[in-house]
CSV table of C-alpha atoms and ligand atoms in Angstrom, one decimal:
chain,number,residue,atom,x,y,z
A,1,GLY,CA,0.0,0.0,0.0
A,2,SER,CA,1.1,3.6,0.0
A,3,ALA,CA,2.5,5.2,3.1
A,4,ALA,CA,3.3,8.7,4.2
A,5,THR,CA,7.0,9.2,4.4
A,6,THR,CA,6.9,10.8,7.8
A,7,PRO,CA,8.3,8.5,10.5
A,8,GLY,CA,5.9,7.5,13.3
A,9,PHE,CA,2.8,8.3,11.3
A,10,CYS,CA,2.5,5.7,8.7
A,11,LEU,CA,-0.7,5.3,6.7
A,12,THR,CA,-0.9,2.1,4.7
A,13,PHE,CA,-3.9,0.6,3.2
A,14,ASP,CA,-4.6,-2.6,1.5
A,15,HIS,CA,-5.4,-1.3,-2.0
A,16,ARG,CA,-4.7,-3.8,-4.7
A,17,SER,CA,-4.0,-2.8,-8.2
A,18,PRO,CA,-7.0,-3.9,-10.3
A,19,GLY,CA,-4.6,-6.2,-12.1
A,20,SER,CA,-4.0,-8.5,-9.1
A,21,LEU,CA,-7.6,-8.4,-8.0
A,22,GLN,CA,-8.6,-9.4,-11.5
A,23,GLN,CA,-6.2,-12.4,-11.3
A,24,LEU,CA,-8.1,-13.3,-8.2
A,25,LEU,CA,-11.4,-13.4,-9.8
A,26,ALA,CA,-10.4,-14.1,-13.4
A,27,ASN,CA,-12.2,-17.5,-13.5
A,28,VAL,CA,-14.1,-18.3,-10.3
A,29,ARG,CA,-14.0,-22.0,-10.8
A,30,THR,CA,-10.3,-22.4,-11.4
A,31,GLU,CA,-9.5,-19.8,-8.7
A,32,LEU,CA,-10.3,-22.3,-6.0
A,33,PRO,CA,-9.3,-26.0,-5.8
A,34,ASP,CA,-11.9,-28.4,-7.5
A,35,TYR,CA,-12.6,-29.7,-4.0
A,36,TYR,CA,-14.8,-26.5,-3.5
A,37,ALA,CA,-16.8,-27.1,-6.7
A,38,PRO,CA,-20.0,-27.9,-4.6
A,39,TRP,CA,-20.0,-24.3,-3.2
A,40,MET,CA,-19.0,-22.6,-6.5
A,41,ASP,CA,-21.5,-24.5,-8.6
A,42,VAL,CA,-24.5,-23.6,-6.3
A,43,ALA,CA,-23.3,-20.0,-6.0
A,44,ALA,CA,-22.8,-19.6,-9.7
A,45,ASN,CA,-26.3,-21.0,-10.3
A,46,LEU,CA,-28.2,-19.2,-7.5
A,47,PRO,CA,-30.9,-17.3,-9.5
A,48,HIS,CA,-31.9,-20.4,-11.4
A,49,LEU,CA,-31.9,-22.6,-8.2
A,50,ILE,CA,-34.0,-20.0,-6.3
A,51,GLU,CA,-36.5,-19.5,-9.1
A,52,GLY,CA,-36.8,-23.3,-9.6
A,53,HIS,CA,-37.2,-23.8,-5.8
A,54,GLN,CA,-34.3,-26.2,-5.8
A,55,LEU,CA,-31.9,-24.3,-3.6
A,56,ARG,CA,-32.8,-26.1,-0.4
A,57,ARG,CA,-32.5,-29.5,-2.0
A,58,GLU,CA,-29.1,-28.6,-3.5
A,59,VAL,CA,-27.8,-27.4,-0.1
A,60,ALA,CA,-29.2,-30.6,1.6
A,61,LYS,CA,-27.0,-32.6,-0.9
A,62,MET,CA,-23.9,-30.5,-0.1
A,63,PRO,CA,-21.0,-32.2,1.7
A,64,LEU,CA,-19.4,-30.6,4.8
A,65,LEU,CA,-16.2,-29.3,3.3
A,66,SER,CA,-13.0,-28.4,5.2
A,67,THR,CA,-11.6,-24.8,4.8
A,68,GLN,CA,-8.0,-26.1,5.1
A,69,TYR,CA,-7.4,-26.2,1.4
A,70,LEU,CA,-8.1,-22.5,0.9
A,71,ARG,CA,-4.7,-20.7,0.3
A,72,GLY,CA,-4.3,-17.0,1.2
A,73,HIS,CA,-6.5,-13.9,1.5
A,74,ARG,CA,-7.8,-14.0,-2.0
A,75,GLN,CA,-9.1,-17.5,-1.9
A,76,LEU,CA,-10.7,-16.9,1.5
A,77,ARG,CA,-12.4,-13.8,0.2
A,78,LEU,CA,-13.7,-15.7,-2.9
A,79,ALA,CA,-15.0,-18.7,-0.8
A,80,ARG,CA,-16.6,-16.2,1.6
A,81,LEU,CA,-18.3,-14.4,-1.3
A,82,ALA,CA,-19.8,-17.7,-2.6
A,83,LEU,CA,-21.0,-18.9,0.8
A,84,GLY,CA,-22.4,-15.4,1.5
A,85,PHE,CA,-24.5,-15.4,-1.7
A,86,ILE,CA,-25.7,-19.0,-0.9
A,87,THR,CA,-26.6,-18.0,2.7
A,88,MET,CA,-28.6,-14.9,1.7
A,89,GLY,CA,-30.3,-16.9,-1.1
A,90,TYR,CA,-31.1,-19.7,1.4
A,91,VAL,CA,-32.5,-17.4,4.1
A,92,TRP,CA,-34.6,-15.2,1.7
A,93,GLN,CA,-35.6,-17.6,-1.0
A,94,GLY,CA,-39.2,-17.6,0.1
A,95,GLY,CA,-39.4,-13.8,0.4
A,96,SER,CA,-40.5,-12.6,3.8
A,97,ARG,CA,-43.3,-15.2,4.1
A,98,GLN,CA,-41.4,-18.4,4.8
A,99,THR,CA,-38.2,-17.2,6.3
A,100,VAL,CA,-35.6,-19.8,7.3
A,101,LYS,CA,-34.6,-19.8,11.0
A,102,ILE,CA,-31.7,-22.3,10.7
A,103,LEU,CA,-28.7,-22.2,8.4
A,104,PRO,CA,-27.6,-25.8,7.8
A,105,ARG,CA,-24.2,-26.8,9.2
A,106,VAL,CA,-22.7,-27.5,5.7
A,107,LEU,CA,-23.0,-23.8,5.1
A,108,ALA,CA,-22.8,-22.4,8.7
A,109,VAL,CA,-19.6,-24.2,9.8
A,110,PRO,CA,-17.3,-23.2,6.8
A,111,TYR,CA,-18.9,-19.8,6.5
A,112,CYS,CA,-18.2,-18.9,10.2
A,113,THR,CA,-14.7,-20.4,10.0
A,114,ILE,CA,-13.7,-18.3,7.0
A,115,SER,CA,-15.5,-15.2,8.5
A,116,GLU,CA,-13.5,-15.6,11.7
A,117,LEU,CA,-10.2,-15.8,9.7
A,118,LEU,CA,-11.2,-12.7,7.8
A,119,ASP,CA,-12.5,-10.8,10.8
A,120,LEU,CA,-15.9,-10.2,9.1
A,121,PRO,CA,-19.4,-11.1,10.3
A,122,PRO,CA,-21.1,-14.3,8.8
A,123,ILE,CA,-23.4,-12.3,6.6
A,124,LEU,CA,-23.0,-10.7,3.1
A,125,VAL,CA,-21.3,-7.3,3.4
A,126,TYR,CA,-20.5,-4.5,1.0
A,127,ALA,CA,-16.8,-5.7,0.7
A,128,ASP,CA,-18.2,-9.1,-0.6
A,129,CYS,CA,-20.8,-8.2,-3.2
A,130,VAL,CA,-19.4,-4.9,-4.4
A,131,LEU,CA,-15.6,-5.0,-3.8
A,132,ALA,CA,-14.9,-8.7,-4.4
A,133,ASN,CA,-17.7,-9.6,-6.8
A,134,TRP,CA,-16.2,-8.5,-10.1
A,135,LYS,CA,-13.9,-9.6,-12.9
A,136,LYS,CA,-12.7,-8.0,-16.2
A,137,ARG,CA,-13.8,-9.7,-19.4
A,138,ASP,CA,-10.6,-8.7,-21.1
A,139,PRO,CA,-7.9,-8.7,-18.4
A,140,CYS,CA,-5.9,-6.0,-20.2
A,141,GLY,CA,-9.1,-3.9,-20.9
A,142,PRO,CA,-10.4,-0.8,-19.0
A,143,LEU,CA,-12.3,-0.7,-15.8
A,144,ASN,CA,-15.7,0.1,-17.3
A,145,VAL,CA,-19.2,-1.4,-17.4
A,146,GLU,CA,-18.6,-2.9,-20.9
A,147,ASN,CA,-15.5,-4.8,-19.7
A,148,LEU,CA,-16.7,-5.8,-16.3
A,149,ASP,CA,-18.9,-8.6,-15.0
A,150,ILE,CA,-20.0,-9.7,-11.6
A,151,LEU,CA,-19.2,-13.2,-10.3
A,152,PHE,CA,-22.4,-14.0,-8.4
A,153,SER,CA,-25.9,-12.7,-8.6
A,154,PHE,CA,-29.3,-12.8,-6.9
A,155,PRO,CA,-32.7,-13.0,-8.8
A,156,GLY,CA,-33.4,-9.6,-10.3
A,157,GLY,CA,-31.5,-10.0,-13.6
A,158,ASP,CA,-29.1,-7.5,-14.9
A,159,SER,CA,-30.1,-5.0,-12.2
A,160,ASN,CA,-27.9,-7.0,-9.9
A,161,LYS,CA,-24.9,-6.4,-12.1
A,162,GLY,CA,-25.8,-2.7,-12.6
A,163,PHE,CA,-26.2,-2.1,-8.9
A,164,PHE,CA,-23.0,-3.8,-7.8
A,165,LEU,CA,-20.8,-2.6,-10.8
A,166,VAL,CA,-21.9,1.0,-10.6
A,167,SER,CA,-21.1,1.0,-6.9
A,168,LEU,CA,-17.7,-0.5,-7.8
A,169,LEU,CA,-17.1,2.2,-10.4
A,170,VAL,CA,-18.0,4.9,-7.8
A,171,GLU,CA,-15.5,3.3,-5.5
A,172,ALA,CA,-12.9,3.2,-8.2
A,173,ALA,CA,-13.4,6.9,-8.8
A,174,ALA,CA,-12.7,7.5,-5.1
A,175,ALA,CA,-9.3,5.8,-5.4
A,176,THR,CA,-7.4,9.0,-6.4
A,177,GLY,CA,-9.0,10.9,-3.5
A,178,ILE,CA,-8.1,8.1,-1.0
A,179,LYS,CA,-4.5,8.1,-2.4
A,180,ALA,CA,-4.3,11.9,-1.7
A,181,ILE,CA,-5.0,11.3,2.0
A,182,PRO,CA,-1.4,10.3,3.0
A,183,MET,CA,-0.2,13.3,1.1
A,184,ILE,CA,-2.6,15.5,3.1
A,185,ILE,CA,-1.4,14.1,6.4
A,186,ASN,CA,2.2,14.6,5.3
A,187,ALA,CA,1.6,18.2,4.2
A,188,ILE,CA,0.0,19.0,7.6
A,189,LEU,CA,2.9,17.4,9.5
A,190,HIS,CA,5.4,19.4,7.4
A,191,HIS,CA,3.3,22.7,7.4
A,192,ASP,CA,3.4,22.5,3.6
A,193,ARG,CA,0.4,24.6,2.5
A,194,CYS,CA,1.1,24.4,-1.2
A,195,SER,CA,1.1,20.5,-1.3
A,196,LEU,CA,-1.9,20.5,1.0
A,197,GLU,CA,-4.0,22.7,-1.4
A,198,THR,CA,-3.0,20.5,-4.4
A,199,ALA,CA,-4.0,17.4,-2.5
A,200,LEU,CA,-7.3,18.9,-1.4
A,201,GLN,CA,-8.0,19.7,-5.1
A,202,ASP,CA,-7.4,16.0,-5.9
A,203,VAL,CA,-9.9,15.0,-3.3
A,204,ALA,CA,-12.6,17.4,-4.6
A,205,LEU,CA,-12.0,16.2,-8.2
A,206,SER,CA,-12.2,12.6,-7.1
A,207,ILE,CA,-15.6,13.1,-5.4
A,208,CYS,CA,-16.9,14.9,-8.5
A,209,LYS,CA,-15.8,11.8,-10.6
A,210,MET,CA,-17.7,9.6,-8.1
A,211,ARG,CA,-20.8,11.6,-8.8
A,212,GLU,CA,-20.2,11.2,-12.6
A,213,ALA,CA,-19.9,7.4,-12.2
A,214,PHE,CA,-23.2,7.4,-10.2
A,215,LYS,CA,-25.2,8.5,-13.3
A,216,LEU,CA,-24.7,5.1,-14.8
A,217,ILE,CA,-27.2,3.7,-12.3
A,218,HIS,CA,-30.1,5.1,-14.4
A,219,GLU,CA,-29.3,2.9,-17.4
A,220,CYS,CA,-28.1,-0.1,-15.5
A,221,VAL,CA,-30.6,-0.6,-12.7
A,222,ASN,CA,-34.4,-1.0,-13.0
A,223,PRO,CA,-36.3,0.4,-10.0
A,224,GLY,CA,-38.9,-2.4,-9.9
A,225,ALA,CA,-36.2,-5.1,-10.1
A,226,PHE,CA,-34.2,-3.4,-7.3
A,227,PHE,CA,-37.1,-2.8,-5.0
A,228,ARG,CA,-39.1,-6.1,-5.4
A,229,SER,CA,-36.2,-8.5,-5.8
A,230,LEU,CA,-32.6,-7.5,-5.2
A,231,ARG,CA,-33.0,-5.6,-2.0
A,232,ILE,CA,-34.8,-8.5,-0.3
A,233,TYR,CA,-31.7,-10.6,-0.6
A,234,LEU,CA,-29.5,-7.9,1.0
A,235,SER,CA,-31.7,-7.9,4.1
A,236,GLY,CA,-30.2,-8.9,7.5
A,237,TRP,CA,-31.5,-10.5,10.7
A,238,LYS,CA,-30.9,-7.9,13.3
A,239,ASP,CA,-33.8,-6.0,14.8
A,240,SER,CA,-35.8,-7.7,12.1
A,241,PHE,CA,-39.5,-8.3,12.7
A,242,LEU,CA,-39.2,-11.3,10.2
A,243,MET,CA,-36.5,-13.0,12.3
A,244,PRO,CA,-36.8,-11.5,15.8
A,245,GLU,CA,-34.2,-13.9,17.3
A,246,GLY,CA,-31.8,-13.8,14.3
A,247,LEU,CA,-30.5,-16.9,12.6
A,248,VAL,CA,-29.3,-20.2,14.1
A,249,TYR,CA,-25.9,-21.1,12.6
A,250,GLU,CA,-26.2,-24.9,13.0
A,251,GLY,CA,-23.1,-26.6,14.3
A,252,VAL,CA,-21.4,-23.2,15.3
A,253,TRP,CA,-23.5,-21.6,18.1
A,254,ASP,CA,-26.5,-23.2,19.8
A,255,SER,CA,-28.5,-20.0,20.1
A,256,PRO,CA,-29.6,-17.7,17.2
A,257,LYS,CA,-27.3,-14.7,16.3
A,258,GLN,CA,-28.3,-11.3,14.9
A,259,PHE,CA,-26.4,-9.6,12.1
A,260,SER,CA,-27.2,-6.4,10.2
A,261,GLY,CA,-28.3,-6.4,6.6
A,262,GLY,CA,-25.9,-5.2,3.9
A,263,SER,CA,-25.5,-1.5,3.7
A,264,ALA,CA,-23.3,1.0,1.8
A,265,ALA,CA,-22.6,2.5,5.2
A,266,GLN,CA,-20.1,-0.4,5.1
A,267,SER,CA,-18.3,1.3,2.3
A,268,SER,CA,-15.0,2.7,3.7
A,269,THR,CA,-14.5,5.4,1.0
A,270,LEU,CA,-17.2,7.8,2.2
A,271,GLN,CA,-16.3,7.1,5.8
A,272,CYS,CA,-12.7,8.0,5.0
A,273,PHE,CA,-13.7,11.3,3.5
A,274,ASP,CA,-16.0,12.1,6.4
A,275,VAL,CA,-13.1,11.4,8.9
A,276,LEU,CA,-10.6,13.4,6.8
A,277,LEU,CA,-12.9,16.4,6.7
A,278,GLY,CA,-13.8,16.1,10.4
A,279,ILE,CA,-17.5,15.4,9.6
A,280,GLN,CA,-19.0,13.8,12.6
A,281,HIS,CA,-22.5,12.3,12.1
A,282,ARG,CA,-24.2,13.1,15.4
A,283,ALA,CA,-26.8,10.7,16.8
A,284,ALA,CA,-29.6,12.7,15.3
A,285,GLN,CA,-32.6,10.4,15.3
A,286,GLY,CA,-30.3,7.8,17.0
A,287,PHE,CA,-29.4,6.3,13.6
A,288,SER,CA,-26.5,8.0,11.9
A,289,ALA,CA,-23.8,8.2,14.5
A,290,GLU,CA,-23.7,4.7,16.0
A,291,TYR,CA,-25.0,3.2,12.7
A,292,LEU,CA,-22.1,4.5,10.7
A,293,GLY,CA,-19.8,3.6,13.5
A,294,CYS,CA,-21.1,0.0,13.9
A,295,MET,CA,-20.8,-0.5,10.2
A,296,ARG,CA,-17.0,-0.2,10.5
A,297,ASP,CA,-17.2,-3.7,12.1
A,298,TYR,CA,-18.6,-4.9,8.8
A,299,MET,CA,-15.6,-3.6,6.8
A,300,PRO,CA,-12.3,-5.5,6.0
A,301,ALA,CA,-9.9,-5.2,9.0
A,302,ALA,CA,-7.4,-3.2,6.9
A,303,HIS,CA,-10.1,-0.6,5.9
A,304,ARG,CA,-11.3,-0.4,9.5
A,305,ALA,CA,-7.7,0.2,10.7
A,306,PHE,CA,-7.1,2.9,8.1
A,307,ILE,CA,-10.1,4.8,9.2
A,308,GLN,CA,-9.0,4.5,12.9
A,309,THR,CA,-5.5,5.7,12.1
A,310,LEU,CA,-7.0,8.6,10.2
A,311,ALA,CA,-9.3,9.5,13.0
A,312,SER,CA,-6.4,9.5,15.5
A,313,GLY,CA,-4.1,11.6,13.3
A,314,PRO,CA,-3.7,15.4,13.1
A,315,SER,CA,-7.0,17.3,12.4
A,316,LEU,CA,-7.1,18.8,8.9
A,317,ARG,CA,-9.9,21.2,10.0
A,318,GLN,CA,-7.9,22.6,12.9
A,319,PHE,CA,-4.8,23.0,10.7
A,320,VAL,CA,-6.7,24.8,7.9
A,321,LEU,CA,-8.5,27.1,10.4
A,322,ALA,CA,-5.2,27.8,12.3
A,323,THR,CA,-3.4,28.9,9.1
A,324,GLY,CA,-6.3,31.4,8.4
A,325,ASP,CA,-5.4,30.9,4.8
A,326,ALA,CA,-8.5,31.7,2.5
A,327,GLY,CA,-7.1,29.5,-0.3
A,328,LEU,CA,-6.9,26.5,1.9
A,329,ARG,CA,-10.4,27.2,3.4
A,330,ALA,CA,-11.8,27.4,-0.2
A,331,ALA,CA,-10.1,24.1,-1.2
A,332,PHE,CA,-11.4,22.4,2.0
A,333,ASN,CA,-14.9,23.7,1.4
A,334,LYS,CA,-14.8,22.5,-2.2
A,335,CYS,CA,-14.3,18.9,-0.8
A,336,VAL,CA,-17.2,19.3,1.6
A,337,LEU,CA,-19.6,20.7,-1.1
A,338,ALA,CA,-18.6,17.9,-3.5
A,339,LEU,CA,-19.6,15.4,-0.8
A,340,VAL,CA,-22.9,17.3,-0.2
A,341,ASP,CA,-23.6,17.2,-3.9
A,342,LEU,CA,-22.8,13.5,-4.1
A,343,ARG,CA,-25.1,12.7,-1.1
A,344,SER,CA,-27.9,14.9,-2.6
A,345,TYR,CA,-27.7,13.1,-5.9
A,346,HIS,CA,-27.7,9.8,-4.0
A,347,ILE,CA,-30.9,10.8,-2.1
A,348,GLN,CA,-32.6,11.5,-5.5
A,349,ILE,CA,-31.6,7.9,-6.6
A,350,ALA,CA,-32.9,6.4,-3.3
A,351,THR,CA,-36.2,8.2,-4.0
A,352,LYS,CA,-36.4,6.9,-7.5
A,353,TYR,CA,-35.4,3.3,-6.6
A,354,ILE,CA,-37.2,2.9,-3.2
A,355,THR,CA,-39.7,5.6,-2.2
A,356,ILE,CA,-41.5,5.6,-5.5
A,357,PRO,CA,-41.6,1.8,-6.1
A,358,ALA,CA,-42.6,1.4,-2.4
A,359,GLY,CA,-45.5,3.8,-2.9
A,360,ARG,CA,-46.6,1.9,-6.0
A,361,CYS,CA,-46.3,-1.3,-4.1
A,362,ARG,CA,-48.4,0.0,-1.3
A,363,ALA,CA,-51.1,1.1,-3.7
A,364,GLU,CA,-51.1,-2.4,-5.2
A,365,GLN,CA,-51.3,-3.8,-1.7
A,366,GLN,CA,-54.6,-2.1,-1.2
A,367,GLN,CA,-55.9,-3.8,-4.3
A,368,LEU,CA,-54.1,-7.1,-4.8
A,369,GLY,CA,-51.9,-9.4,-2.7
A,370,GLY,CA,-49.3,-7.8,-0.5
A,371,CYS,CA,-45.7,-7.2,-1.4
A,372,VAL,CA,-42.7,-7.3,0.8
A,373,HIS,CA,-42.1,-4.2,2.8
A,374,GLU,CA,-38.9,-4.2,4.7
A,375,GLY,CA,-35.6,-2.7,4.0
A,376,THR,CA,-32.3,-4.3,4.0
A,377,SER,CA,-30.6,-2.5,6.8
A,378,VAL,CA,-32.0,-1.7,10.2
A,379,LEU,CA,-32.8,1.8,9.0
A,380,SER,CA,-35.9,1.2,7.0
A,381,GLU,CA,-39.2,0.9,8.8
A,382,ARG,CA,-41.8,-1.6,7.7
A,383,GLY,CA,-44.9,-0.4,5.9
A,384,THR,CA,-43.8,3.2,5.7
A,385,GLY,CA,-41.7,2.3,2.6
A,386,GLY,CA,-38.6,2.7,4.7
A,387,THR,CA,-38.8,6.4,5.5
A,388,GLY,CA,-36.2,5.6,8.3
A,389,PHE,CA,-33.5,5.4,5.7
A,390,MET,CA,-34.6,8.6,4.0
A,391,ARG,CA,-34.3,10.5,7.2
A,392,PHE,CA,-30.9,8.9,7.8
A,393,LEU,CA,-29.6,9.9,4.3
A,394,LYS,CA,-30.9,13.5,4.8
A,395,VAL,CA,-29.4,13.9,8.3
A,396,VAL,CA,-26.0,12.6,6.9
A,397,ARG,CA,-26.2,15.0,3.9
A,398,ASP,CA,-27.2,18.0,6.1
A,399,THR,CA,-24.5,17.3,8.7
A,400,THR,CA,-22.0,17.2,5.8
A,401,ARG,CA,-23.2,20.6,4.6
A,402,LYS,CA,-22.7,22.1,8.1
A,403,ALA,CA,-19.1,21.0,8.0
A,404,GLN,CA,-18.0,23.9,5.8
A,405,LEU,CA,-15.4,26.2,7.3
A,406,THR,CA,-16.5,29.8,7.8
A,407,GLU,CA,-14.1,32.6,8.3
A,408,GLN,CA,-13.2,32.7,12.0
B,501,HEM,C1,-30.3,1.9,-6.8
B,501,HEM,C2,-29.3,2.6,-6.2
B,501,HEM,C3,-29.2,2.9,-4.7
B,501,HEM,C4,-30.1,2.9,-3.8
B,501,HEM,C5,-31.6,2.6,-3.9
B,501,HEM,C6,-29.4,3.3,-2.5
B,501,HEM,C7,-30.1,3.4,-1.3
B,501,HEM,C8,-29.4,3.6,-0.1
B,501,HEM,C9,-30.0,3.5,1.2
B,501,HEM,C10,-31.4,3.2,1.5
B,501,HEM,C11,-29.0,3.8,2.1
B,501,HEM,C12,-29.2,3.9,3.6
B,501,HEM,C13,-28.3,2.9,4.3
B,501,HEM,C14,-28.6,1.5,3.7
B,501,HEM,O1,-29.7,1.0,3.8
B,501,HEM,O2,-27.6,1.0,3.1
B,501,HEM,C15,-27.8,4.1,1.4
B,501,HEM,C16,-26.7,4.4,1.9
B,501,HEM,C17,-25.5,4.6,1.2
B,501,HEM,N1,-25.3,4.4,-0.1
B,501,HEM,FE1,-26.7,3.9,-1.5
B,501,HEM,N2,-28.1,3.5,-2.8
B,501,HEM,C18,-27.9,3.3,-4.1
B,501,HEM,C19,-26.8,3.4,-4.8
B,501,HEM,C20,-25.6,3.7,-4.3
B,501,HEM,C21,-24.3,3.8,-5.0
B,501,HEM,C22,-24.1,3.5,-6.5
B,501,HEM,C23,-23.4,4.2,-4.1
B,501,HEM,C24,-21.9,4.4,-4.4
B,501,HEM,C25,-21.0,3.9,-3.7
B,501,HEM,C26,-24.0,4.3,-2.8
B,501,HEM,C27,-23.4,4.7,-1.6
B,501,HEM,C28,-24.0,4.8,-0.4
B,501,HEM,C29,-23.3,5.2,0.8
B,501,HEM,C30,-21.9,5.6,0.9
B,501,HEM,C31,-24.3,5.1,1.8
B,501,HEM,C32,-24.1,5.4,3.3
B,501,HEM,C33,-24.7,6.7,3.7
B,501,HEM,C34,-23.8,7.9,3.3
B,501,HEM,O3,-22.6,7.8,3.6
B,501,HEM,O4,-24.3,8.9,2.8
B,501,HEM,N3,-25.4,4.1,-2.9
B,501,HEM,N4,-28.1,3.9,0.0
B,502,DU6,N1,-37.4,-0.2,1.5
B,502,DU6,C1,-36.2,-0.2,1.5
B,502,DU6,C2,-34.8,-0.2,1.5
B,502,DU6,C3,-34.1,-0.7,0.4
B,502,DU6,C4,-32.7,-0.7,0.3
B,502,DU6,C5,-32.0,-0.3,1.5
B,502,DU6,N2,-30.6,-0.2,1.6
B,502,DU6,C6,-29.7,-0.8,0.7
B,502,DU6,O1,-30.0,-1.3,-0.4
B,502,DU6,N3,-28.4,-0.7,1.1
B,502,DU6,C7,-27.3,-1.2,0.3
B,502,DU6,C8,-26.7,-0.1,-0.5
B,502,DU6,C9,-27.1,1.2,-0.4
B,502,DU6,N4,-26.4,1.9,-1.3
B,502,DU6,C10,-25.5,1.1,-1.8
B,502,DU6,S1,-24.3,1.0,-3.0
B,502,DU6,C11,-24.0,-0.7,-2.8
B,502,DU6,C12,-24.9,-1.1,-1.9
B,502,DU6,C13,-24.8,-2.4,-1.4
B,502,DU6,C14,-24.8,-3.5,-1.0
B,502,DU6,C15,-24.6,-4.8,-0.4
B,502,DU6,C16,-25.5,-5.1,0.7
B,502,DU6,C17,-24.0,-4.9,0.9
B,502,DU6,N5,-25.7,-0.2,-1.4
B,502,DU6,C18,-32.7,0.2,2.6
B,502,DU6,C19,-34.1,0.2,2.6
């Protein structure tokens, strides 16, 4: 990873060049020993097995495999990705009507063993289905939608691919901003205003590029497919009225355990920029502060450590204010406003892909049979089309806006 050159304050992060990550996921089957074919075949066939109501039967036929033949971080991440998709498919295959209360030991035992090794919870997280769930068609080609594909999918067709790949491209656009962070810390420690201003401009530009990448969502994801299908499979079993006790991990723990549904609050990029800019999401409505904080436990250990290191380092806000330099204040505020802009755009997308389909669904509910109404993460409230998450997104956006530096 890249590190600041200043002794004693070393920022490193586990960013892989796309090349090596693409080696990891080049061909899912060959990437793991054949011994693991039972997992990979079911995971690669998940939409078909779920739609054909065969998933339970396939899992019942699965042997209990040992994790000892998995070699290195990449194979552990790939095995975890496959088992995570199968687990979510297994729990939510019957929608919210027939939820499963027990995860069979042939899944639970290896899934919890690998999760323990990777210091991640035994539930699908953002680092699985966005950060590790992709490969390049042409290994030497560019990182764009045409040359990318996802490895595993839920029912919901191409909208799966759109949702996960657009998120990945937004993350990729953040890379230059994240790489500027060690330079910023260095510039603060060396009182180097010029380098600091340049690095802040890189961060602002990177966040603008993230917003550009976001636009792809409109052509790659269908609101109905997202709301009625994909989001069900991302749901968790913590504070869930559908699974009030949580899930029994057979052969691992003898009482049910609760884990939060997948959320992009598990994305480390925006949390990095928040910490860099000193944006603290207060406990307004009791969600945003601890929710964003808790979600750090659902991030890869290296990402969690990077955020912690950043949070314990010198304060960029204090430094910029102390210099009284208008140019630095302007560069800092440009980063904050770029984040506000990104979050505002994201709220519009959440409205198009959740609030509106939820309203339509509720209208249908009055006429015809019901439709599922519960969000993936703990934020959404049942029946109200998940207004809990909308309040959360707006509080986070408004807190970001208040973080601008005014002349002291
Ligand atoms: C169909 C498209 C999308 C919908 C419906 C959507 C919806 C949501 C919802 C409901 C939340 C609240 C927390 C949660 O439940 O996860 C959220 C949070 C978040 N989403 Fe998305 N989102 C979408 C696309 C994206 C994309 C492409 C990104 C880019 C990385 C993204 C980044 C985030 C982040 C970083 C958060 C945490 C809150 C914040 O930091 O502002 N979202 N999103
Ligand atoms: N009703 C309702 C309602 C519907 C959806 C949600 N939340 C939701 O989909 N969160 C995930 C999310 C949000 N933004 C982004 S980018 C990439 C991801 C992802 C992922 C995988 C899960 C790890 N996400 C809340 C309520």
